[in-house]
């Protein structure tokens, strides 16, 4: 509404003023034209009458002159017409309301048309043989100036109003389409925001789920670990008490397999603890580029000949982390990538320094700042949306039974979160998967 | 011209004079007739050979002259326009005079005998013969008296034969017109 009260209104008003002025000018011109035209018309009629009555005036035939004069009665515009003889006396006439002078002087100065109070008087000489022998006077009605003015003003107003209405319609139309456009833009933005919000909510829910699972499994693993310690301690004491001579022949192998099972249980609980961020970490400042570079041979050995390895190590910043755990994580991701590329492919590992103002995709509860991004990308089978949703869930695996524990990615997730970093995952089915670890940069003052 | 039958003719001068001199018609009647002789001129067209443009128009009075010096005065006043008027008086219609007669533009004959001679002599010639009222012989224009007013008849057929053309305005004022043959 504001827009339309602004300049378009001014333009409309200016246009209206212009139309009004033009209308007045045209009306004035028309009026002048009308007056001259009428003078010409009436003069013509008077001249015709003068030419017709010349003989009648010459021979003093009043009857013939009256017949000519009366012929002008058919023109309703004419109020009176008269013929004057050589001495200037009124000789023949007809009159409708307007009085003719009884006599007139036949001097050239008297031939000018005379406009007065709604009447137009025209006088022309009657000539015969090159001599002026009389005169003709014709009085015509003119439309009063006020009435003509009123008519013109009415016309001008009508035209102006019409133009204004068109202008108003045009501008309101423009305003409406403008509004519609704005609405469409707002709608598009709303939709985009809704989509973003949905994604954020999804990430948050995922994060809460991992939190809950982590707490539960972490608690269980912790208690289990204590129980395993007790069993392990008890088994050691039992071995000492019984001595080798009793154990040797019959029971040694049972103790050994029990010990082995306990070791496996310990490893399992360690992994669960890692996922639930309860593992003890010995963090120190490191450059992740160097960590990856040191692992080059190990990774090459792990993924085999089929997979081509590309590294782009651009990161210069340092982060605080447990190096051996980080190595585990990187190795784990490399092996996952290899498993996703049974027919070979490219494994790309890269590090770079990024300053992030907002959360990367699929990351929730993000704190903006400087990060070192370590990404592991494969050109493998990728993941469907459903699988992607559960990728970090403990014990969730797409590998055949007995091949994977379903703890690799969940452990990675737990470790990264425990190190105040973030884990982002992106995948397109049949195109590949990219997992990116964002580790916080240590401010220079702390190193 | 039935419409013209209602009309009456009277010059302004005639009206003024007639109100006083009722019975003594002659002086007033002939003053009017003299004025008419001059007033016909603007409404008549002669062939160019007979009357070159700008040449003076000659009005001839053949035989008895009923007008006297009044005619000369009227002619002098009327001739002030585009064409000068010349008044000639011709005594007889002898052979010698006939040559002069043929050079007139208007020939007036007042008495019955001269009238017949003039009409005979000028038949087919571009001269407007004018005869007075109350005579059997009738020229191209013949005066008639009606209700004490001077009027005239026009023999347009004879005018056509003489190559003379009358203005329709004048024809309309005539009491009676002997119409010319309808042209194709």
XYZ file of C-alpha atoms in Angstrom:
631
model
C 0.000 0.000 0.000
C 2.849 2.292 0.882
C 4.504 1.850 -2.500
C 1.389 2.713 -4.377
C 0.765 5.886 -2.469
C 4.301 6.945 -3.457
C 5.534 7.841 -6.889
C 2.865 6.143 -9.051
C 0.275 8.433 -7.456
C 2.399 11.468 -8.258
C 2.815 10.281 -11.831
C -0.948 9.781 -12.085
C -1.607 13.280 -10.731
C 0.929 14.867 -13.078
C -0.614 12.989 -15.999
C -4.066 14.156 -14.913
C -2.871 17.770 -14.668
C -1.318 17.503 -18.107
C -4.534 16.078 -19.545
C -6.517 18.848 -17.902
C -4.254 21.546 -19.369
C -4.290 19.941 -22.781
C -8.085 19.641 -22.552
C -8.463 23.318 -21.691
C -6.171 24.314 -24.543
C -8.104 22.139 -26.971
C -11.394 23.518 -25.684
C -10.200 27.105 -26.210
C -8.987 26.289 -29.673
C -12.289 24.536 -30.467
C -14.197 27.518 -29.159
C -12.290 29.925 -31.400
C -12.737 27.562 -34.295
C -16.460 27.387 -33.575
C -16.803 31.177 -33.512
C -14.864 31.773 -36.738
C -16.686 28.911 -38.395
C -20.048 30.353 -37.405
C -19.086 33.829 -38.588
C -18.032 32.322 -41.888
C -21.269 30.319 -42.209
C -23.539 33.247 -41.415
C -21.541 35.579 -43.668
C -21.929 33.081 -46.497
C -25.675 32.988 -46.034
C -25.819 36.772 -45.926
C -23.762 36.959 -49.131
C -26.048 34.500 -50.874
C -29.034 36.560 -49.793
C -27.335 39.785 -50.939
C -26.591 38.304 -54.360
C -30.145 36.983 -54.696
C -31.942 40.178 -53.768
C -29.831 42.557 -55.888
C -32.448 42.752 -58.670
C -35.308 42.968 -56.204
C -33.582 45.858 -54.415
C -32.630 47.471 -57.677
C -36.213 47.474 -58.948
C -37.698 48.008 -55.500
C -39.635 44.697 -55.598
C -40.449 44.236 -51.904
C -42.412 41.032 -52.490
C -39.540 39.324 -54.272
C -37.109 40.498 -51.585
C -39.342 39.135 -48.828
C -39.500 35.762 -50.529
C -35.732 35.592 -50.554
C -35.508 36.689 -46.947
C -38.151 34.207 -45.800
C -36.206 31.392 -47.462
C -33.666 31.822 -44.656
C -36.289 30.875 -42.059
C -35.494 27.190 -42.570
C -32.218 27.729 -40.735
C -33.174 27.606 -37.024
C -29.918 29.317 -36.058
C -30.995 32.561 -37.701
C -33.055 34.897 -35.543
C -33.601 37.686 -38.062
C -32.659 38.757 -41.566
C -33.296 42.037 -43.284
C -32.720 43.742 -46.640
C -31.961 47.457 -46.768
C -32.389 49.587 -49.858
C -30.016 52.140 -51.319
C -30.978 54.777 -48.802
C -30.383 52.443 -45.881
C -34.045 51.845 -45.021
C -35.294 48.419 -43.974
C -36.937 47.037 -47.077
C -37.815 43.403 -46.367
C -37.292 41.240 -43.293
C -38.149 38.264 -41.175
C -37.637 38.234 -37.435
C -37.731 35.632 -34.668
C -37.260 37.574 -31.484
C -34.273 39.631 -32.522
C -35.058 43.163 -33.623
C -33.445 44.583 -36.749
C -32.599 48.260 -36.913
C -35.108 50.159 -39.048
C -32.294 51.817 -40.939
C -28.577 51.572 -41.395
C -25.867 53.595 -43.028
C -24.201 51.930 -45.961
C -20.580 52.577 -45.025
C -17.764 50.019 -45.356
C -16.950 50.345 -41.639
C -20.328 48.772 -40.812
C -19.573 45.438 -42.523
C -17.619 43.858 -39.622
C -19.386 40.962 -37.875
C -20.701 41.857 -34.434
C -20.969 39.353 -31.588
C -23.127 40.384 -28.672
C -25.012 38.546 -25.889
C -25.653 35.294 -27.679
C -26.211 36.811 -31.089
C -24.028 37.315 -34.108
C -24.889 40.130 -36.518
C -23.426 40.057 -40.002
C -23.971 42.803 -42.575
C -22.990 42.569 -46.225
C -23.564 45.006 -49.054
C -25.938 44.353 -51.951
C -24.279 45.261 -55.239
C -25.478 45.578 -58.813
C -23.305 46.667 -61.694
C -20.379 47.322 -59.346
C -22.368 49.704 -57.212
C -23.593 49.253 -53.680
C -27.334 49.525 -53.947
C -28.338 48.233 -50.534
C -27.415 45.928 -47.677
C -28.350 42.671 -46.002
C -28.218 42.078 -42.257
C -28.448 38.599 -40.711
C -28.667 37.921 -36.967
C -27.779 34.392 -35.792
C -27.956 32.797 -32.374
C -24.649 31.784 -30.893
C -24.445 29.227 -28.152
C -23.772 31.236 -24.967
C -20.130 31.098 -23.889
C -21.055 29.684 -20.466
C -22.927 26.786 -22.005
C -20.078 26.024 -24.364
C -17.655 26.273 -21.419
C -19.799 23.928 -19.326
C -19.879 21.437 -22.154
C -16.127 21.572 -22.626
C -15.467 21.303 -18.883
C -17.749 18.301 -18.683
C -15.860 16.717 -21.541
C -12.471 17.519 -20.005
C -13.510 16.157 -16.613
C -14.831 12.997 -18.205
C -11.585 12.411 -20.100
C -9.472 13.163 -17.019
C -11.531 10.894 -14.778
C -11.339 8.129 -17.351
C -7.577 8.490 -17.549
C -7.317 8.510 -13.745
C -9.415 5.371 -13.423
C -7.208 3.621 -15.966
C -4.099 4.808 -14.115
C -5.473 3.614 -10.765
C -6.380 0.233 -12.208
C -2.966 -0.083 -13.832
C -1.084 0.818 -10.683
C -3.140 -1.383 -8.404
C -2.632 -4.211 -10.878
C 1.113 -3.592 -10.713
C 0.929 -3.476 -6.902
C -0.968 -6.760 -6.782
C 1.479 -8.554 -9.062
C 4.292 -7.061 -6.998
C 2.736 -8.472 -3.829
C 2.259 -11.843 -5.447
C 5.918 -11.895 -6.429
C 6.984 -10.982 -2.908
C 4.709 -13.669 -1.500
C 6.232 -16.260 -3.813
C 9.738 -15.259 -2.699
C 8.792 -15.404 0.978
C 7.161 -18.765 0.417
C 10.284 -20.151 -1.259
C 12.450 -18.912 1.596
C 10.065 -20.396 4.148
C 10.203 -23.735 2.409
C 13.987 -23.643 2.319
C 14.102 -22.760 6.005
C 11.699 -25.545 6.792
C 13.912 -28.006 4.927
C 16.984 -26.799 6.770
C 15.172 -26.974 10.048
C 14.078 -30.518 9.330
C 17.674 -31.505 8.565
C 18.915 -29.847 11.748
C 16.249 -31.568 13.774
C 17.198 -34.860 12.204
C 20.850 -34.312 13.114
C 19.881 -33.313 16.650
C 17.726 -36.361 17.100
C 20.579 -38.530 15.830
C 22.917 -36.833 18.263
C 20.550 -37.422 21.180
C 20.108 -40.999 20.193
C 23.868 -41.553 20.156
C 24.091 -39.830 23.511
C 21.498 -42.123 25.032
C 22.933 -45.264 23.537
C 26.393 -44.197 24.608
C 25.366 -43.643 28.217
C 23.524 -46.932 28.431
C 26.169 -49.030 26.738
C 28.950 -47.156 28.487
C 27.452 -47.913 31.900
C 27.034 -51.561 31.042
C 30.554 -51.819 29.598
C 32.021 -50.174 32.682
C 30.300 -52.612 35.044
C 31.201 -55.468 32.756
C 34.808 -54.385 32.787
C 34.832 -54.465 36.600
C 33.285 -57.926 36.565
C 35.821 -59.105 33.992
C 38.627 -57.759 36.209
C 37.285 -59.701 39.165
C 36.988 -62.895 37.079
C 40.466 -62.318 35.632
C 41.959 -61.716 39.083
C 40.220 -64.741 40.473
C 41.504 -66.909 37.602
C 45.094 -65.683 38.296
C 44.780 -66.462 41.996
C 43.312 -69.881 41.168
C 46.240 -70.647 38.873
C 48.702 -69.666 41.627
C 46.929 -71.701 44.279
C 46.589 -74.878 42.321
C 50.192 -74.812 41.123
C 51.482 -76.216 37.866
C 51.566 -79.843 39.012
C 47.843 -80.009 39.531
C 46.899 -77.818 36.614
C 49.302 -79.218 34.105
C 47.770 -82.525 33.210
C 44.016 -81.714 33.293
C 42.958 -78.101 33.794
C 45.607 -75.877 32.172
C 43.802 -75.613 28.811
C 40.508 -74.523 30.430
C 42.215 -71.699 32.197
C 43.918 -70.631 29.008
C 40.677 -70.513 27.021
C 38.980 -68.661 29.891
C 41.788 -66.105 29.832
C 41.453 -65.703 26.074
C 37.703 -65.160 26.354
C 38.297 -62.612 29.065
C 40.787 -60.784 26.809
C 38.226 -60.672 24.031
C 35.580 -59.422 26.481
C 38.004 -56.732 27.651
C 38.628 -55.611 24.063
C 34.891 -55.456 23.439
C 34.215 -53.413 26.536
C 37.089 -51.104 25.530
C 35.426 -50.450 22.213
C 32.074 -49.836 23.819
C 33.742 -47.482 26.250
C 35.371 -45.703 23.342
C 31.982 -45.224 21.713
C 30.466 -43.999 24.965
C 33.396 -41.614 25.363
C 34.528 -43.136 28.585
C 37.897 -44.398 27.470
C 40.916 -42.769 29.035
C 42.615 -40.557 26.434
C 46.102 -39.137 26.546
C 45.736 -36.105 24.338
C 48.581 -33.974 23.029
C 48.861 -31.315 20.320
C 49.402 -32.857 16.912
C 49.314 -31.957 13.253
C 46.871 -34.360 11.614
C 48.678 -34.036 8.277
C 51.732 -35.602 9.901
C 49.657 -38.320 11.540
C 48.191 -39.334 8.175
C 51.563 -39.097 6.462
C 53.102 -41.441 9.058
C 50.321 -43.958 8.455
C 50.771 -44.061 4.705
C 52.493 -47.456 4.575
C 50.094 -49.003 7.047
C 47.042 -47.813 5.108
C 48.517 -49.000 1.829
C 49.096 -52.397 3.342
C 45.581 -52.530 4.812
C 43.562 -51.583 1.718
C 45.521 -53.687 -0.739
C 46.621 -53.259 -4.348
C 43.147 -52.774 -5.825
C 42.537 -49.441 -4.187
C 44.370 -46.334 -5.269
C 45.234 -43.958 -2.472
C 45.270 -40.197 -2.942
C 46.301 -37.900 -0.162
C 45.983 -34.105 0.001
C 47.416 -32.940 3.287
C 46.978 -29.195 3.505
C 46.310 -28.703 7.183
C 48.838 -26.631 9.139
C 46.919 -26.148 12.359
C 47.308 -28.296 15.412
C 44.644 -30.112 17.353
C 44.580 -31.816 20.713
C 44.004 -35.560 20.471
C 45.117 -39.046 21.464
C 47.345 -39.987 18.544
C 47.062 -43.775 18.833
C 43.293 -43.549 18.980
C 43.299 -41.199 16.004
C 45.418 -43.711 14.110
C 42.870 -46.391 14.989
C 40.080 -44.212 13.718
C 41.841 -43.435 10.417
C 42.714 -47.101 9.873
C 39.156 -48.073 10.682
C 37.772 -45.622 8.144
C 40.262 -46.795 5.516
C 39.225 -50.398 6.034
C 35.556 -49.448 5.814
C 36.312 -47.679 2.548
C 38.099 -50.714 1.221
C 35.134 -52.911 2.142
C 32.858 -50.532 0.250
C 35.038 -50.951 -2.889
C 35.282 -54.719 -3.492
C 36.191 -54.078 -7.144
C 38.719 -51.405 -6.359
C 38.511 -47.630 -6.578
C 40.022 -44.512 -5.157
C 40.508 -43.768 -1.495
C 41.136 -40.094 -0.917
C 42.376 -38.859 2.423
C 42.703 -35.147 2.954
C 43.318 -32.609 5.657
C 42.614 -28.895 5.464
C 42.063 -25.964 7.772
C 38.570 -24.438 7.799
C 36.871 -21.620 9.658
C 33.236 -22.566 10.059
C 30.515 -20.101 10.991
C 27.744 -22.665 10.809
C 27.380 -26.382 11.203
C 28.424 -28.620 8.287
C 25.657 -30.850 6.905
C 24.419 -33.642 9.221
C 26.139 -32.111 12.261
C 24.182 -31.006 15.319
C 25.028 -28.841 18.321
C 27.933 -27.308 16.503
C 30.141 -24.552 17.943
C 31.439 -22.228 15.200
C 35.192 -21.733 15.031
C 38.452 -22.964 13.481
C 38.647 -26.655 12.658
C 40.946 -29.118 10.993
C 38.890 -31.196 8.587
C 40.125 -34.723 7.974
C 38.124 -36.393 5.249
C 38.151 -39.960 4.048
C 36.405 -40.435 0.716
C 35.786 -43.582 -1.243
C 34.278 -44.306 -4.631
C 32.375 -47.300 -3.310
C 28.823 -48.529 -3.142
C 27.622 -45.671 -0.912
C 24.744 -45.821 1.523
C 21.034 -45.427 1.221
C 19.332 -42.802 3.336
C 18.095 -45.419 5.757
C 21.528 -46.910 6.294
C 23.026 -43.436 6.600
C 20.627 -42.695 9.453
C 21.873 -45.624 11.503
C 25.526 -45.604 10.415
C 26.831 -44.566 13.842
C 24.520 -46.876 15.837
C 26.527 -49.431 17.800
C 26.214 -53.009 16.522
C 24.624 -51.811 13.284
C 26.449 -53.233 10.307
C 25.784 -54.032 6.687
C 28.707 -56.434 6.557
C 28.012 -60.204 6.518
C 27.561 -61.913 9.869
C 30.908 -62.414 11.614
C 32.726 -59.919 9.402
C 31.982 -56.689 11.244
C 31.161 -55.886 14.839
C 29.084 -52.799 14.025
C 31.249 -50.886 16.439
C 33.763 -49.256 14.032
C 31.886 -46.097 13.146
C 30.249 -45.815 16.567
C 33.652 -45.971 18.185
C 34.940 -43.328 15.806
C 31.930 -41.185 16.625
C 32.473 -41.585 20.372
C 36.165 -40.837 20.125
C 35.712 -37.728 17.990
C 32.998 -36.350 20.248
C 35.129 -37.073 23.319
C 37.909 -35.059 21.675
C 35.453 -32.124 21.174
C 35.331 -32.772 17.453
C 32.497 -33.536 15.077
C 31.808 -36.275 12.612
C 29.999 -35.616 9.348
C 28.897 -38.194 6.861
C 27.730 -37.830 3.296
C 26.941 -40.600 0.903
C 25.384 -41.157 -2.496
C 24.428 -44.719 -3.409
C 26.766 -46.203 -6.089
C 28.895 -43.077 -6.040
C 30.680 -43.262 -2.727
C 30.868 -42.063 0.840
C 32.739 -39.201 2.467
C 33.332 -39.117 6.194
C 34.778 -35.933 7.567
C 36.206 -35.423 11.038
C 36.269 -31.852 12.283
C 38.844 -31.447 15.062
C 39.001 -28.156 16.920
C 42.133 -26.080 16.385
C 44.186 -25.297 19.470
C 44.752 -21.570 19.824
C 48.426 -20.681 19.201
C 48.834 -19.433 22.780
C 48.127 -22.912 24.186
C 50.753 -24.738 22.125
C -43.746 33.143 -63.312
C -46.891 32.683 -61.257
C -45.116 33.637 -58.075
C -44.067 36.905 -59.566
C -47.702 37.669 -60.501
C -48.332 38.590 -56.856
C -45.404 40.898 -56.708
C -45.624 44.544 -57.451
C -42.991 46.810 -58.732
C -42.205 50.197 -57.485
C -38.987 52.151 -57.234
C -38.429 54.077 -54.051
C -38.568 57.302 -55.984
C -41.789 56.239 -57.648
C -43.398 55.479 -54.321
C -42.514 58.866 -52.949
C -43.766 60.717 -55.971
C -46.910 58.694 -56.493
C -48.250 59.475 -53.069
C -48.488 63.127 -54.099
C -49.126 63.025 -57.837
C -51.926 60.546 -58.346
C -53.564 61.458 -61.637
C -50.780 63.347 -63.340
C -49.051 60.089 -64.053
C -46.768 60.992 -66.920
C -43.812 62.705 -65.253
C -43.542 60.107 -62.441
C -44.218 57.113 -64.695
C -41.498 58.106 -67.123
C -39.018 58.944 -64.408
C -39.476 55.378 -63.150
C -39.203 53.992 -66.675
C -36.035 56.026 -67.236
C -34.563 54.605 -64.010
C -35.530 51.090 -65.120
C -33.758 51.521 -68.444
C -30.522 52.092 -66.567
C -31.199 49.462 -63.920
C -31.650 46.680 -66.487
C -28.007 47.005 -67.493
C -26.309 45.028 -64.626
C -28.671 42.088 -65.225
C -28.128 41.728 -68.972
C -25.233 39.984 -70.681
C -24.392 40.940 -74.224
C -22.118 38.865 -76.459
C -18.499 40.010 -76.285
C -18.427 41.043 -79.999
C -21.368 43.350 -79.408
C -20.061 44.748 -76.156
C -16.362 44.261 -75.305
C -15.629 44.136 -71.565
C -15.336 47.638 -70.091
C -16.951 49.338 -73.074
C -19.720 51.826 -72.310
C -23.313 50.650 -72.622
C -25.303 52.715 -75.105
C -28.995 53.292 -74.450
C -30.746 54.637 -77.534
C -34.032 56.523 -77.492
C -35.608 56.158 -80.924
C -38.203 58.680 -82.128
C -40.133 60.640 -79.558
C -38.271 61.160 -76.292
C -40.637 61.040 -73.287
C -37.831 61.251 -70.683
C -36.056 64.506 -71.391
C -33.005 65.517 -69.384
C -34.106 63.380 -66.391
C -32.747 60.315 -68.186
C -29.347 61.888 -68.626
C -29.211 62.689 -64.925
C -30.219 59.203 -63.885
C -27.774 57.667 -66.345
C -24.952 59.804 -65.052
C -25.682 58.667 -61.499
C -26.155 54.978 -62.392
C -23.132 54.889 -64.673
C -20.778 55.638 -61.808
C -20.335 51.853 -61.285
C -18.298 49.459 -63.372
C -19.775 50.539 -66.724
C -20.407 54.022 -68.009
C -23.752 54.651 -69.684
C -24.207 56.613 -72.869
C -27.597 57.997 -73.941
C -28.182 58.496 -77.668
C -31.255 59.929 -79.203
C -32.139 58.820 -82.767
C -34.813 60.681 -84.638
C -35.900 58.178 -87.297
C -35.328 54.635 -88.406
C -33.962 55.532 -91.846
C -31.427 53.306 -93.501
C -28.602 55.561 -92.403
C -29.803 55.480 -88.836
C -30.130 51.713 -88.853
C -26.344 51.375 -88.742
C -26.267 53.508 -85.631
C -29.208 51.636 -84.167
C -27.413 48.315 -84.442
C -24.624 49.642 -82.240
C -26.958 50.358 -79.338
C -27.223 47.883 -76.470
C -30.661 48.964 -75.399
C -33.082 50.572 -77.888
C -36.220 52.193 -76.521
C -39.090 53.046 -78.836
C -41.929 55.092 -77.391
C -44.526 55.348 -80.176
C -46.307 52.451 -81.972
C -44.920 53.075 -85.481
C -41.289 53.466 -84.483
C -41.612 50.448 -82.235
C -42.531 48.177 -85.140
C -39.668 49.586 -87.247
C -37.143 49.167 -84.480
C -38.216 45.612 -83.717
C -38.033 44.736 -87.413
C -34.670 46.416 -87.883
C -33.041 44.822 -84.850
C -34.517 41.308 -85.113
C -31.720 38.836 -84.378
C -29.251 41.571 -83.467
C -27.744 41.769 -79.971
C -29.776 44.786 -78.965
C -32.366 44.737 -76.214
C -35.448 46.380 -77.658
C -37.666 48.059 -75.086
C -41.246 49.034 -75.919
C -43.570 51.174 -73.900
C -46.765 50.055 -72.215
C -50.075 50.013 -74.036
C -48.705 49.038 -77.437
C -49.296 46.020 -79.626
C -45.695 45.829 -80.754
C -43.617 44.234 -78.031
C -39.838 44.335 -77.794
C -37.599 41.960 -75.816
C -38.547 43.992 -72.765
C -41.975 45.598 -72.724
C -43.122 47.909 -69.961
C -46.565 47.210 -68.568
C -48.608 49.249 -66.119
C -50.394 47.498 -63.325
C -52.125 49.184 -60.386
C -50.288 52.361 -61.322
C -46.978 50.649 -60.974
C -44.441 50.198 -63.712
C -43.629 46.586 -64.437
C -42.166 44.698 -67.364
C -42.436 41.530 -69.391
C -39.446 39.768 -70.935
C -39.389 37.854 -74.192
C -36.534 35.549 -73.335
C -37.033 33.517 -76.511
C -36.389 36.597 -78.651
C -33.405 37.454 -76.419
C -31.979 33.998 -77.086
C -32.266 34.527 -80.813
C -30.419 37.814 -80.411
C -27.655 36.237 -78.326
C -28.622 38.188 -75.228
C -28.694 36.635 -71.792
C -30.833 37.894 -68.932
C -29.918 37.321 -65.292
C -32.345 34.946 -63.623
C -32.794 37.562 -60.921
C -34.248 39.954 -63.479
C -36.362 37.193 -65.044
C -37.847 36.504 -61.643
C -38.913 40.115 -61.287
C -40.666 40.209 -64.694
C -44.448 40.025 -64.665
C -44.425 37.520 -67.520
C -41.644 35.788 -69.394
C -41.793 34.266 -72.818
C -39.534 31.342 -71.993
C -36.659 30.434 -74.174
C -36.516 26.942 -75.625
C -35.298 24.378 -73.140
C -31.704 23.721 -73.956
C -30.303 20.222 -73.970
